[in-house]
Short mmCIF file of C-alpha atoms in Angstrom, two decimals:
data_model
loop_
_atom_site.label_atom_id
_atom_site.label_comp_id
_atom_site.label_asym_id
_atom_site.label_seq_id
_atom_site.Cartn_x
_atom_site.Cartn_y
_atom_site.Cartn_z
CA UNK Q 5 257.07 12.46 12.05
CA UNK Q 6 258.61 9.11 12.84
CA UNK Q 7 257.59 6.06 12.14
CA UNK Q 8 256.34 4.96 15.13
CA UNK Q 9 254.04 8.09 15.54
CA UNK Q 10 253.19 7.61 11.68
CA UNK Q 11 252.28 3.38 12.87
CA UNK Q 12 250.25 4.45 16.07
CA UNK Q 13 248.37 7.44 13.77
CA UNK Q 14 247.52 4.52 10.98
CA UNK Q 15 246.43 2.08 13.92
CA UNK Q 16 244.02 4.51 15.41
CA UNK Q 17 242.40 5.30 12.65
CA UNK Q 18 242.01 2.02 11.25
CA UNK Q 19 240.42 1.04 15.16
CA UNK Q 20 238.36 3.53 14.54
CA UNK Q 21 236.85 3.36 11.44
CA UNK Q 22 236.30 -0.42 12.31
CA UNK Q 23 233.91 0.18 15.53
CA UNK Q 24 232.42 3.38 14.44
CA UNK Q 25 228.82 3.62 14.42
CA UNK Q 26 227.21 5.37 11.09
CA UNK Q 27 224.45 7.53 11.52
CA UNK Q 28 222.76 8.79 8.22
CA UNK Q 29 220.07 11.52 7.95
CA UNK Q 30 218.76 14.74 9.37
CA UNK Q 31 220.17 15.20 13.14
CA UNK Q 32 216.98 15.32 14.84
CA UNK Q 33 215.95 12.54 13.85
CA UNK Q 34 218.84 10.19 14.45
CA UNK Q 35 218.80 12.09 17.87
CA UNK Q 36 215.04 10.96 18.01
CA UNK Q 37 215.64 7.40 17.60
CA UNK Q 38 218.86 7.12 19.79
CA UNK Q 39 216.77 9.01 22.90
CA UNK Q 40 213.78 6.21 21.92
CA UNK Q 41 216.34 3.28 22.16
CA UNK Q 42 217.68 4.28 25.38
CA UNK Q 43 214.45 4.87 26.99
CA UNK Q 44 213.34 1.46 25.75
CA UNK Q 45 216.07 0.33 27.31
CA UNK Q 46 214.92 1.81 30.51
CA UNK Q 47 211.69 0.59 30.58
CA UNK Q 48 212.54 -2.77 30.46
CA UNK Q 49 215.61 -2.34 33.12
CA UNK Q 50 211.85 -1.16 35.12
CA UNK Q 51 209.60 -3.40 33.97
CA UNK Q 52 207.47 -1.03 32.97
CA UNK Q 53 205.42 -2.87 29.53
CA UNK Q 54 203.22 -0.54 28.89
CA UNK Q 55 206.22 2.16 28.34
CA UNK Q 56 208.11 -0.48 26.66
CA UNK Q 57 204.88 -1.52 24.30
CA UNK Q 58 204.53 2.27 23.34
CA UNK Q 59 207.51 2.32 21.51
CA UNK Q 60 206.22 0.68 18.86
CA UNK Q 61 204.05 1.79 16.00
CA UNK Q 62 199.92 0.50 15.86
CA UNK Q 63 201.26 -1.92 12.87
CA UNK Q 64 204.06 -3.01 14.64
CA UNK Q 65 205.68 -6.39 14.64
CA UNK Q 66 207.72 -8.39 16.65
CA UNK Q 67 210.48 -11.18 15.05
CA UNK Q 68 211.58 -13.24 18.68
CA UNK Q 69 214.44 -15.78 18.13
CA UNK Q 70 212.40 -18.81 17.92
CA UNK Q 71 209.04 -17.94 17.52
CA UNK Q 72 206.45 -16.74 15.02
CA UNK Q 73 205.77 -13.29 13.84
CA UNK Q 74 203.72 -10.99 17.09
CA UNK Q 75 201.83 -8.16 16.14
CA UNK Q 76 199.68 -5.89 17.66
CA UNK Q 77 199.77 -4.42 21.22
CA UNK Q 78 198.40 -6.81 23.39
CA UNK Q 79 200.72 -9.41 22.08
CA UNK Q 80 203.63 -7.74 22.21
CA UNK Q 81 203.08 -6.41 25.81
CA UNK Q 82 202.13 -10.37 26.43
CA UNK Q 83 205.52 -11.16 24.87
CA UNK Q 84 207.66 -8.46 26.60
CA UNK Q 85 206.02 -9.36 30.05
CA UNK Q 86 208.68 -11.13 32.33
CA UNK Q 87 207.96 -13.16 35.12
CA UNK Q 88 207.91 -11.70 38.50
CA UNK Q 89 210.89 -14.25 39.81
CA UNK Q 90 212.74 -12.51 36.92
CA UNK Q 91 214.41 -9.05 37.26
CA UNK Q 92 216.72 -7.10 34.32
CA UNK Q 93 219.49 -5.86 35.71
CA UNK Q 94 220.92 -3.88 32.67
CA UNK Q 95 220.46 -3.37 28.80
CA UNK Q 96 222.16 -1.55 26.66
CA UNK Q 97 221.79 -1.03 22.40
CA UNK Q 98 224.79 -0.37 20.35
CA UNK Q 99 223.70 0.92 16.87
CA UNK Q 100 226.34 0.73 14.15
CA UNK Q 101 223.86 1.98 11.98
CA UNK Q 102 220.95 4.63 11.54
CA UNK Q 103 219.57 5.07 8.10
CA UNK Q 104 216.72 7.71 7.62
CA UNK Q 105 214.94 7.63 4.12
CA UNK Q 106 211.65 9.92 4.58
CA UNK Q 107 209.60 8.83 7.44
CA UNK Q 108 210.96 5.49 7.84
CA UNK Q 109 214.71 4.67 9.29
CA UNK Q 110 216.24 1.01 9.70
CA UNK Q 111 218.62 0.61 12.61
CA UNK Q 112 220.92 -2.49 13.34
CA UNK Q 113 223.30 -3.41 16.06
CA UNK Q 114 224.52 -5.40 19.55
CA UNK Q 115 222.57 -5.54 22.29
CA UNK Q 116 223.68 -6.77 25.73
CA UNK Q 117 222.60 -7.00 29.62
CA UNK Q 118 221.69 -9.00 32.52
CA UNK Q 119 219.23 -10.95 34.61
CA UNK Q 120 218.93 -12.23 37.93
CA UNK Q 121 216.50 -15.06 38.77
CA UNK Q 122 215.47 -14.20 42.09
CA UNK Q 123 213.97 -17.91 42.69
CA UNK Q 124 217.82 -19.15 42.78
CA UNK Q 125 219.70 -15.96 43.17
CA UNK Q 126 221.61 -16.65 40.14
CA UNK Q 127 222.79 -13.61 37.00
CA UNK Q 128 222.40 -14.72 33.52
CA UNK Q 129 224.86 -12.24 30.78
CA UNK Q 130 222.49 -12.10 27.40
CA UNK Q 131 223.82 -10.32 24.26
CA UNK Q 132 223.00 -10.64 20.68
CA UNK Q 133 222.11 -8.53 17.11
CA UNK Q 134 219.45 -6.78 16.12
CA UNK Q 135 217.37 -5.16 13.42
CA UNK Q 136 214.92 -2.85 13.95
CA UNK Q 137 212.79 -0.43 10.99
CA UNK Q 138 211.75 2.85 12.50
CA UNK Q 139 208.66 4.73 11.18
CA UNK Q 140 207.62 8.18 11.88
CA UNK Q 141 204.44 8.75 13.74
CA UNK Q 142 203.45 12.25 14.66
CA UNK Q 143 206.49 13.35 14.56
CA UNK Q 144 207.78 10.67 16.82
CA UNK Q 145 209.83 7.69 15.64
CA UNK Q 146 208.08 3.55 16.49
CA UNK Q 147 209.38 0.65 16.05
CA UNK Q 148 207.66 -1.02 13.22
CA UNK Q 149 210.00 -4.04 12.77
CA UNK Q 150 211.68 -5.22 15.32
CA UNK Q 151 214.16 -8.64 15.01
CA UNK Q 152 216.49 -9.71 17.45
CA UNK Q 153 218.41 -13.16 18.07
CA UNK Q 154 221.52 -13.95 20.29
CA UNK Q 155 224.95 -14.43 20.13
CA UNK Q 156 226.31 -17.25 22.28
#
């Protein structure tokens, strides 16, 4: 091969072991808790908080950039509740890595998305980092942990 193919082969696969994601454990679950992250996803693109609340375990807990500890159903659908003047345009989660050990997983990434403000018309981008720790309920993976702040 020449050395320009042998350069180009070296580059790609140094691009892609940089942005790959790492997903660790048995299939179905990793497939579990990627199908749970997009749906969460969807539910707040809706608006819907009780879908959005359910994805969480009975013990869950909430870590908001700038703000104490939540915890328990009621306040987490409180916290996740957006004004009606405020609509989510898009989200989207970008694990770059899902660990299962028995029934619990941790997961950590980039999220990003959009909002409009329909009082002044006007888009805001949001994106930031997250950590969440997964545990399995009934055969169905919660959120039991859940952190999140932004990147400017």
């Amino acid at each position: 091969m020449s050395s320009k193919v042998n350069a180009f082969l070296l580059f790609l696969l140094l691009t892609i072991s940089v942005n790959a994601q790492e997903y660790v454990g048995k299939g179905e679950d990793v497939s579990m808790i990627l199908k749970n992250t997009k749906e969460f996803s969807k539910a707040y693109i809706d608006g819907n908080v009780e879908k959005l609340t359910s994805f969480y375990s009975e013990d869950g807990k909430i870590f908001p950039e700038n703000s104490d500890i939540i915890e328990g159903y009621d306040a987490i659908k409180k916290r996740w509740t957006i004004p009606k003047h405020i609509k989510i345009e898009s989200h989207k989660v970008t694990p770059k890595e899902i660990n299962v050990i028995d029934n619990y997983a941790y997961d950590y990434g980039y999220f990003e998305g959009t909002s409009k403000n329909n009082k002044n018309n006007t888009t805001s981008a949001f994106k930031g980092k997250y950590v969440i720790v997964w545990k399995k309920v009934n055969e169905d993976w919660k959120i039991y942990l859940d952190i999140w702040n932004s990147i400017e």
